[in-house]
Coordinates of N, CA and C in Angstrom, one line a residue:
M740 N 19.3 159.9 79.1 CA 19.0 159.0 79.7 C 19.1 157.3 79.3
Q741 N 18.9 157.0 78.2 CA 18.7 155.9 77.4 C 20.3 156.0 77.6
Q742 N 21.3 156.5 76.6 CA 22.7 156.5 76.4 C 23.3 156.1 77.8
S743 N 23.2 156.5 78.9 CA 23.7 156.3 79.8 C 23.2 154.8 80.5
K744 N 22.5 154.4 80.3 CA 22.2 152.9 80.7 C 23.4 152.1 79.7
N745 N 23.3 152.5 78.3 CA 24.2 151.4 77.6 C 25.2 151.6 77.5
R746 N 26.3 152.6 78.4 CA 27.4 152.9 78.6 C 27.5 151.5 79.5
R747 N 29.0 150.9 79.5 CA 29.7 149.6 80.4 C 30.4 150.6 81.1
V748 N 30.3 150.7 82.3 CA 31.4 151.0 83.7 C 32.4 149.8 83.9
F749 N 33.8 150.3 83.4 CA 35.1 149.6 83.8 C 35.8 149.5 85.0
Y750 N 35.7 148.8 85.9 CA 36.6 148.8 87.0 C 38.2 147.8 86.3
F751 N 38.7 148.7 87.5 CA 40.0 148.5 86.7 C 40.9 148.9 88.6
P752 N 41.2 146.8 88.8 CA 41.4 146.2 89.8 C 42.7 147.3 90.3
M753 N 43.6 147.4 89.4 CA 44.7 148.1 89.9 C 45.0 149.0 89.8
G754 N 43.6 150.0 90.0 CA 43.7 151.6 90.1 C 43.5 151.3 91.7
N755 N 43.4 150.4 92.6 CA 43.1 150.5 93.9 C 44.2 149.6 94.5
E756 N 45.1 150.3 95.0 CA 46.1 149.9 95.6 C 46.6 149.3 96.9
S757 N 45.5 149.5 97.9 CA 45.8 149.0 99.1 C 45.2 147.6 99.4
G758 N 46.8 147.2 99.9 CA 46.7 146.4 100.1 C 48.0 145.5 99.6
S759 N 48.4 145.6 98.4 CA 49.6 145.5 97.6 C 50.8 145.6 98.0
V760 N 51.4 146.6 99.1 CA 52.5 146.8 99.6 C 52.6 145.4 100.5
I761 N 51.7 145.1 101.2 CA 51.8 144.1 102.2 C 52.4 142.8 101.3
V762 N 51.0 142.6 100.1 CA 51.7 141.4 99.0 C 53.4 141.4 98.9
A763 N 53.5 142.5 98.7 CA 55.0 142.4 97.8 C 55.8 142.3 98.9
A764 N 55.7 143.1 100.7 CA 56.2 142.6 101.4 C 56.6 141.1 101.6
L765 N 55.4 140.2 101.9 CA 55.1 139.1 102.5 C 56.0 138.4 101.3
F766 N 55.7 138.3 100.2 CA 56.4 137.5 98.9 C 57.9 137.7 99.5
I767 N 58.0 139.5 99.7 CA 59.5 139.2 99.5 C 60.4 138.3 100.8
L768 N 59.6 138.6 101.9 CA 59.5 138.0 103.2 C 59.6 136.3 102.7
V769 N 59.1 135.7 102.3 CA 59.2 134.4 101.8 C 59.7 133.7 101.0
M770 N 60.8 135.1 100.2 CA 61.8 134.4 99.7 C 63.3 134.7 100.7
V771 N 63.5 135.7 101.4 CA 64.5 135.8 102.2 C 64.4 134.4 103.3
T772 N 63.1 133.6 103.6 CA 62.9 132.8 104.5 C 63.5 131.8 103.8
V773 N 63.0 131.3 102.3 CA 63.8 130.2 101.8 C 65.1 130.2 101.8
L774 N 65.5 131.6 101.2 CA 67.4 131.5 101.4 C 67.7 131.1 102.2
G775 N 67.3 131.8 103.3 CA 68.0 131.1 105.2 C 67.9 130.0 105.3
L776 N 66.9 129.6 104.9 CA 66.6 127.9 105.0 C 68.1 127.0 103.8
T777 N 68.0 127.9 103.1 CA 68.6 127.2 102.1 C 70.5 127.2 102.3
A778 N 70.8 128.3 103.3 CA 71.8 128.1 103.8 C 72.1 127.6 104.8
S779 N 71.0 127.7 105.9 CA 71.2 127.0 107.0 C 71.7 125.2 106.7
N780 N 70.7 125.1 105.7 CA 71.0 123.4 105.6 C 71.9 123.2 104.7
T781 N 72.5 124.1 103.9 CA 74.2 123.8 103.5 C 75.6 124.3 104.7
S782 N 74.6 124.9 105.2 CA 76.2 124.8 106.4 C 76.2 123.6 107.2
T783 N 75.2 123.0 107.5 CA 74.8 122.0 108.2 C 75.6 120.9 107.4
I784 N 75.0 120.9 106.3 CA 75.5 119.3 105.3 C 77.0 120.3 105.0
E785 N 78.0 121.7 105.2 CA 78.8 121.1 105.2 C 79.9 121.1 106.7
L786 N 78.5 120.5 107.4 CA 79.7 120.2 109.0 C 79.9 118.8 108.8
Q787 N 78.2 118.2 108.0 CA 78.7 116.7 108.2 C 79.8 116.3 107.7
I788 N 80.2 117.0 106.0 CA 80.8 116.8 105.0 C 82.3 116.9 106.1
A789 N 82.6 118.1 106.3 CA 83.7 118.4 107.2 C 84.5 117.2 108.4
A790 N 83.2 116.8 108.9 CA 83.7 115.9 110.0 C 83.6 114.6 109.2
N791 N 83.1 114.1 108.7 CA 83.8 112.9 107.8 C 84.8 112.8 106.9
D792 N 85.1 114.4 106.7 CA 86.3 113.9 106.1 C 87.4 114.2 107.4
Q793 N 87.1 114.2 108.4 CA 87.8 114.0 109.7 C 88.2 112.6 110.2
F794 N 87.2 112.1 109.8 CA 86.9 110.4 110.4 C 87.8 109.8 109.3
I795 N 87.9 110.1 107.8 CA 88.4 109.3 107.0 C 90.0 109.7 107.2
K796 N 90.5 111.0 107.4 CA 91.4 111.0 108.0 C 92.4 110.4 109.0
M797 N 91.5 110.4 110.2 CA 92.1 109.9 111.6 C 92.1 108.1 111.2
S798 N 91.4 107.3 110.2 CA 91.4 106.4 109.9 C 93.0 105.6 109.0
F799 N 93.0 106.4 108.1 CA 94.1 106.3 107.2 C 95.3 106.7 108.1
Y800 N 95.3 107.9 108.8 CA 96.6 107.6 109.9 C 96.8 106.8 110.5
N801 N 96.1 106.1 111.1 CA 96.0 105.1 112.0 C 96.4 103.9 111.5
A802 N 96.1 103.8 109.9 CA 96.8 102.8 109.4 C 97.7 102.6 108.7
D803 N 98.4 104.0 108.6 CA 99.6 104.4 108.3 C 100.8 103.9 109.5
S804 N 100.1 104.1 111.0 CA 101.1 103.6 112.2 C 100.9 102.5 112.2
A805 N 100.3 101.7 112.0 CA 100.6 100.7 111.6 C 101.0 99.9 111.5
L806 N 101.6 100.7 110.1 CA 102.5 99.9 108.8 C 103.8 100.2 109.7
Y807 N 103.9 101.6 110.1 CA 105.2 102.0 110.6 C 105.3 101.3 112.2
G808 N 104.3 100.7 113.4 CA 104.6 99.9 114.2 C 105.2 98.8 114.0
T809 N 104.5 98.1 112.7 CA 104.5 96.3 112.2 C 106.0 96.6 112.0
S810 N 106.5 97.2 111.2 CA 107.5 97.5 110.4 C 109.0 97.5 112.1
K811 N 108.5 98.5 112.7 CA 109.3 98.4 113.9 C 109.5 97.1 114.8
L812 N 108.6 96.5 114.6 CA 108.4 95.1 115.7 C 109.0 94.0 115.2
I813 N 108.9 94.0 113.6 CA 109.5 92.9 113.0 C 111.1 93.0 113.3
S814 N 111.6 94.8 112.7 CA 112.8 94.8 112.9 C 113.4 94.3 114.3
L815 N 112.5 94.5 115.4 CA 113.0 94.4 117.0 C 113.4 92.6 117.6
A816 N 112.2 92.1 116.7 CA 111.9 90.8 116.9 C 113.3 90.3 116.3
V817 N 113.5 90.5 115.2 CA 114.7 90.2 114.2 C 116.2 90.4 114.5
N818 N 116.3 91.4 114.8 CA 117.7 91.8 115.9 C 117.7 91.0 117.1
E819 N 116.8 91.0 117.7 CA 116.5 89.9 118.9 C 116.6 88.9 118.7
S820 N 116.2 88.0 117.6 CA 116.4 87.0 117.1 C 115.1 86.0 118.3
G821 N 114.1 86.6 118.1 CA 113.2 86.3 119.4 C 112.1 87.2 119.8
K822 N 110.8 87.0 120.3 CA 109.5 87.3 120.4 C 109.8 88.3 121.2
I823 N 108.6 89.3 121.0 CA 109.1 91.0 121.7 C 107.4 90.6 122.3
N824 N 107.7 91.0 123.4 CA 106.7 90.5 124.7 C 105.7 92.1 124.4
E825 N 104.5 92.1 124.7 CA 103.5 92.9 124.6 C 103.3 94.7 125.4
G826 N 104.1 95.1 125.7 CA 103.4 96.1 126.5 C 104.9 96.1 127.6
T827 N 106.4 95.6 127.2 CA 108.1 95.7 127.7 C 108.2 96.8 127.5
G828 N 108.0 97.7 128.5 CA 108.5 98.6 128.5 C 108.5 99.7 127.7
N829 N 109.4 99.9 126.6 CA 109.8 100.9 125.5 C 109.0 100.6 124.6
D830 N 109.8 99.4 124.5 CA 109.1 98.7 123.3 C 108.2 98.4 122.6
A831 N 107.0 98.0 123.3 CA 105.8 97.8 122.6 C 104.7 98.2 123.9
P832 N 104.6 99.7 123.8 CA 103.4 99.7 124.0 C 101.8 100.0 123.5
G833 N 101.0 99.5 124.3 CA 99.7 99.9 123.5 C 99.9 98.5 122.6
L834 N 100.2 97.7 122.4 CA 100.0 96.3 121.5 C 100.1 95.3 122.3
T835 N 98.8 94.6 121.1 CA 97.9 93.5 121.7 C 98.5 92.6 120.5
Y836 N 98.9 91.3 120.9 CA 98.9 90.5 119.7 C 97.5 89.9 119.1
L837 N 96.7 89.6 118.5 CA 95.8 88.8 118.4 C 95.9 87.3 117.9
S838 N 96.6 86.6 118.2 CA 97.1 85.4 118.2 C 96.4 84.4 119.2
T839 N 95.0 82.9 118.9 CA 94.7 82.3 119.6 C 95.8 81.9 120.5
A840 N 96.6 81.5 120.0 CA 97.8 80.4 120.7 C 98.1 80.5 121.6
S841 N 98.6 79.7 122.7 CA 99.2 80.2 124.0 C 99.9 81.4 124.6
D842 N 101.0 81.3 123.2 CA 102.0 82.5 123.5 C 101.8 82.8 122.2
P843 N 100.7 84.0 122.2 CA 100.8 85.1 120.9 C 101.7 85.6 120.1
A844 N 103.1 85.9 121.4 CA 104.1 86.7 120.8 C 105.1 85.7 120.2
D845 N 104.7 84.8 120.7 CA 106.1 83.1 120.0 C 105.5 83.3 118.5
D846 N 103.7 83.1 118.6 CA 103.2 83.0 117.4 C 104.0 83.9 116.4
F847 N 104.1 85.2 116.8 CA 104.2 86.5 115.9 C 105.5 86.1 115.7
Y848 N 106.2 85.9 116.3 CA 107.9 85.7 115.8 C 108.0 84.8 114.7
R849 N 107.3 83.3 115.2 CA 107.6 82.1 114.3 C 106.9 82.7 113.0
Q850 N 106.1 83.1 112.8 CA 105.5 83.4 111.2 C 106.5 84.6 110.7
I851 N 107.1 85.5 111.2 CA 107.7 86.6 110.7 C 109.1 85.9 110.2
S852 N 109.7 84.6 110.9 CA 111.0 84.0 110.8 C 110.9 83.0 109.5
G853 N 109.8 83.0 109.5 CA 109.7 82.0 108.5 C 109.4 80.3 109.3
I854 N 109.6 80.2 109.9 CA 109.1 78.8 110.6 C 107.8 78.3 110.8
D855 N 106.8 79.2 111.0 CA 105.8 78.6 110.5 C 105.2 79.8 109.1
Q856 N 103.6 78.8 108.4 CA 103.2 78.9 107.8 C 102.5 80.7 107.6
Y857 N 102.4 81.3 106.8 CA 101.5 82.7 107.1 C 100.0 81.7 107.6
D858 N 99.1 82.2 108.0 CA 97.8 82.3 108.8 C 96.7 83.2 107.8
G859 N 97.4 84.3 107.1 CA 96.3 85.2 106.5 C 95.1 85.6 107.9
T860 N 95.7 86.1 108.7 CA 95.0 86.7 109.7 C 95.3 88.2 110.5
F861 N 94.6 89.0 111.1 CA 95.3 90.2 111.7 C 96.2 89.7 112.8
D862 N 97.8 89.8 112.9 CA 98.8 89.7 114.2 C 98.7 90.8 115.4
V863 N 98.3 91.5 114.6 CA 98.6 93.2 115.6 C 97.7 94.0 115.7
D864 N 97.8 94.2 117.5 CA 96.4 95.2 117.2 C 97.2 96.2 118.1
F865 N 97.2 97.6 117.8 CA 97.8 98.8 118.0 C 96.7 99.9 118.8
N866 N 96.9 99.9 120.1 CA 96.1 101.1 120.7 C 96.4 102.1 121.7
A867 N 97.2 102.7 120.9 CA 98.2 103.8 122.2 C 98.2 105.0 121.9
G868 N 97.9 106.3 122.2 CA 98.0 107.2 122.1 C 96.6 107.4 121.0
G869 N 95.6 107.5 121.4 CA 94.5 107.5 120.4 C 94.5 106.4 118.6
I870 N 95.4 105.6 118.9 CA 95.6 105.2 117.5 C 94.7 103.9 117.9
D871 N 94.2 103.4 116.8 CA 93.1 102.7 116.5 C 93.5 101.7 115.5
S872 N 93.8 100.8 115.4 CA 94.5 99.9 114.1 C 94.7 98.4 114.5
Q873 N 95.1 97.8 113.5 CA 95.2 96.4 113.0 C 96.0 96.0 112.2
A874 N 97.0 95.3 112.1 CA 98.3 95.2 111.3 C 98.4 93.3 110.9
D875 N 98.7 92.9 109.7 CA 99.3 91.4 109.3 C 100.2 91.4 108.8
A876 N 101.3 90.2 109.0 CA 102.7 91.0 108.6 C 102.8 89.3 108.2
R877 N 103.1 89.3 106.6 CA 103.2 88.1 106.2 C 105.2 88.0 105.6
R878 N 105.8 87.3 105.8 CA 106.7 87.3 105.2 C 107.2 86.5 103.6
D879 N 107.7 87.7 102.5 CA 107.2 87.0 100.9 C 109.0 86.2 100.8
R880 N 110.0 86.8 101.3 CA 111.1 86.1 100.1 C 112.3 86.8 100.9
Q881 N 113.2 86.3 101.2 CA 114.7 86.9 101.5 C 115.6 86.5 99.9
D882 N 116.7 87.5 99.8 CA 117.8 87.9 98.8 C 118.6 88.4 99.2
Y883 N 119.3 88.6 98.8 CA 120.8 89.3 98.5 C 120.3 90.6 97.6
P884 N 120.7 91.5 98.6 CA 120.5 93.1 98.1 C 121.9 93.6 96.8
A885 N 121.2 93.8 95.5 CA 122.1 94.2 94.7 C 123.2 95.2 95.3
G886 N 124.9 95.1 95.3 CA 125.6 95.9 95.6 C 126.2 95.1 96.6
S887 N 125.6 93.8 97.3 CA 126.6 93.3 98.4 C 127.6 92.5 98.2
G888 N 128.6 91.9 98.9 CA 129.4 90.8 99.5 C 129.1 90.1 98.4
V889 N 127.7 89.3 98.3 CA 127.8 88.0 98.1 C 127.7 88.4 96.0
E890 N 127.7 89.7 95.9 CA 127.2 90.0 94.1 C 128.9 89.9 93.7
F891 N 129.6 90.3 94.5 CA 131.0 90.4 94.0 C 132.1 89.5 94.6
S892 N 131.3 88.3 94.9 CA 132.4 87.1 95.6 C 133.1 87.3 96.7
S893 N 132.4 88.4 97.5 CA 133.7 88.7 98.4 C 132.5 88.1 99.9
G894 N 133.6 87.8 100.6 CA 132.8 87.0 101.8 C 132.9 87.9 103.1
S895 N 134.1 88.8 103.3 CA 134.0 89.4 104.8 C 135.0 90.3 104.4
E896 N 134.3 91.4 103.7 CA 134.8 92.4 104.2 C 134.3 93.6 104.4
G897 N 133.9 93.6 105.6 CA 132.9 94.8 106.4 C 131.5 95.0 106.2
V898 N 131.2 96.2 106.1 CA 129.6 96.3 105.9 C 129.4 96.0 105.1
G899 N 128.0 95.2 104.5 CA 127.8 95.0 103.6 C 128.5 93.8 102.8
A900 N 129.1 92.9 102.9 CA 129.5 91.8 102.3 C 129.0 90.8 102.8
S901 N 127.8 91.2 103.9 CA 127.2 89.9 104.5 C 125.4 90.3 104.7
V902 N 125.3 90.9 103.4 CA 123.8 91.2 103.9 C 122.6 90.6 103.2
V903 N 121.6 90.6 103.9 CA 120.4 89.9 103.5 C 119.0 90.6 103.9
A904 N 118.3 90.6 102.8 CA 117.1 91.7 102.7 C 116.3 90.6 102.9
I905 N 115.2 90.6 103.6 CA 113.9 90.1 104.1 C 113.1 90.9 104.2
Y906 N 111.9 90.6 102.7 CA 110.9 90.9 102.2 C 110.0 90.6 103.2
Y907 N 109.1 91.3 103.9 CA 107.6 91.5 104.0 C 106.7 92.4 103.4
G908 N 105.5 91.6 103.6 CA 104.0 92.1 103.2 C 103.5 92.3 104.3
I909 N 103.1 93.5 104.5 CA 102.2 94.3 105.5 C 101.0 95.0 105.4
E910 N 99.6 94.7 106.1 CA 98.5 94.9 105.5 C 98.0 95.4 107.2
S911 N 97.5 96.5 106.5 CA 97.0 97.4 108.1 C 95.5 98.0 107.7
S912 N 94.8 97.8 109.1 CA 93.2 98.0 109.0 C 93.4 99.8 109.8
G913 N 92.9 100.9 109.7 CA 93.1 101.6 110.7 C 91.5 102.2 110.8
F914 N 91.0 102.2 112.1 CA 89.6 102.9 112.4 C 89.5 103.9 113.4
S915 N 88.4 104.3 112.9 CA 87.8 105.9 113.5 C 86.5 105.5 113.8
N916 N 85.8 107.3 114.2 CA 84.1 107.1 114.3 C 83.4 106.7 113.2
R917 N 82.1 106.5 113.1 CA 81.4 106.5 112.5 C 81.5 105.1 111.4
N918 N 82.0 104.3 112.0 CA 82.6 103.0 111.3 C 83.7 103.4 110.1
T919 N 84.6 103.7 110.3 CA 84.9 104.7 108.8 C 86.5 103.5 109.2
T920 N 86.9 102.6 108.0 CA 87.7 102.0 107.6 C 88.7 102.2 107.1
S921 N 90.2 102.4 107.4 CA 91.1 102.4 105.7 C 92.2 101.4 105.7
D922 N 92.5 101.2 104.6 CA 93.2 99.6 104.1 C 94.1 100.5 104.2
L923 N 95.5 100.0 104.3 CA 96.5 100.0 103.6 C 97.5 98.5 103.5
S924 N 98.6 99.1 102.4 CA 99.6 97.8 102.8 C 100.9 98.4 102.1
A925 N 101.8 97.3 102.3 CA 103.1 98.0 102.3 C 104.2 97.1 102.1
T926 N 105.2 97.0 101.5 CA 105.9 95.9 101.8 C 107.1 96.8 103.0
Y927 N 107.8 95.9 103.4 CA 109.2 96.1 104.1 C 110.2 94.9 104.2
R928 N 111.0 96.1 103.7 CA 112.7 95.2 103.5 C 113.5 95.4 104.7
K929 N 114.1 94.2 105.1 CA 114.5 94.2 107.0 C 116.1 93.7 105.9
L930 N 117.1 94.6 106.2 CA 118.4 94.5 105.9 C 118.9 93.6 107.2
V931 N 118.9 92.6 107.3 CA 119.7 92.2 108.1 C 121.1 92.3 108.2
G932 N 122.1 92.2 108.9 CA 123.4 92.4 108.8 C 124.1 94.1 108.6
V933 N 123.2 94.9 109.1 CA 123.1 96.3 108.8 C 122.9 96.9 110.0
P934 N 123.7 98.0 110.9 CA 123.4 98.3 111.8 C 122.7 99.8 111.4
G935 N 122.1 100.0 112.6 CA 120.7 101.3 112.0 C 119.3 100.8 111.5
G936 N 119.0 101.9 110.9 CA 117.3 101.6 110.0 C 116.5 101.4 110.6
L937 N 114.9 100.4 110.7 CA 114.1 100.8 111.3 C 114.4 99.3 112.0

């Protein structure tokens, strides 16, 4: 009897497995929930990134369209030797001059023809067909292009004999949602005396 009192009884808790399956199942459910939340957040972030990428591209394309539109406007004004009114038929739909002068179309023409000094502000606003952009044109210089009649001391020998190249610096800003703005600049060369072109 005395020996039985000195014996120690050891209980092994792992021997009793009741509830261990539930604990393991809960642990697996927690892991699956964490994975699901992570996947959901990743999908939401990817959608936001895709939307921002779309807005950046839209603002870039709007700014690019303003460069082309301003080049066309300059070419038309130089060919006509006068101002181009905003919204006149098919010439300038969706065009607004931003000058505060009494005749903003004439102010733009005087600036690109070199009569007035460059003012450093945006000249034209394009808002047609979903395009939202502004552009500024600056007359840089005029030159005789290489290969023209002036280079070879000839004056009236047909096309190319009296060509003058006028260089313009054009800066544009395109806008889109979420205050997205893209700024672009380009140099436009107008060849006066040559048919065709922009």
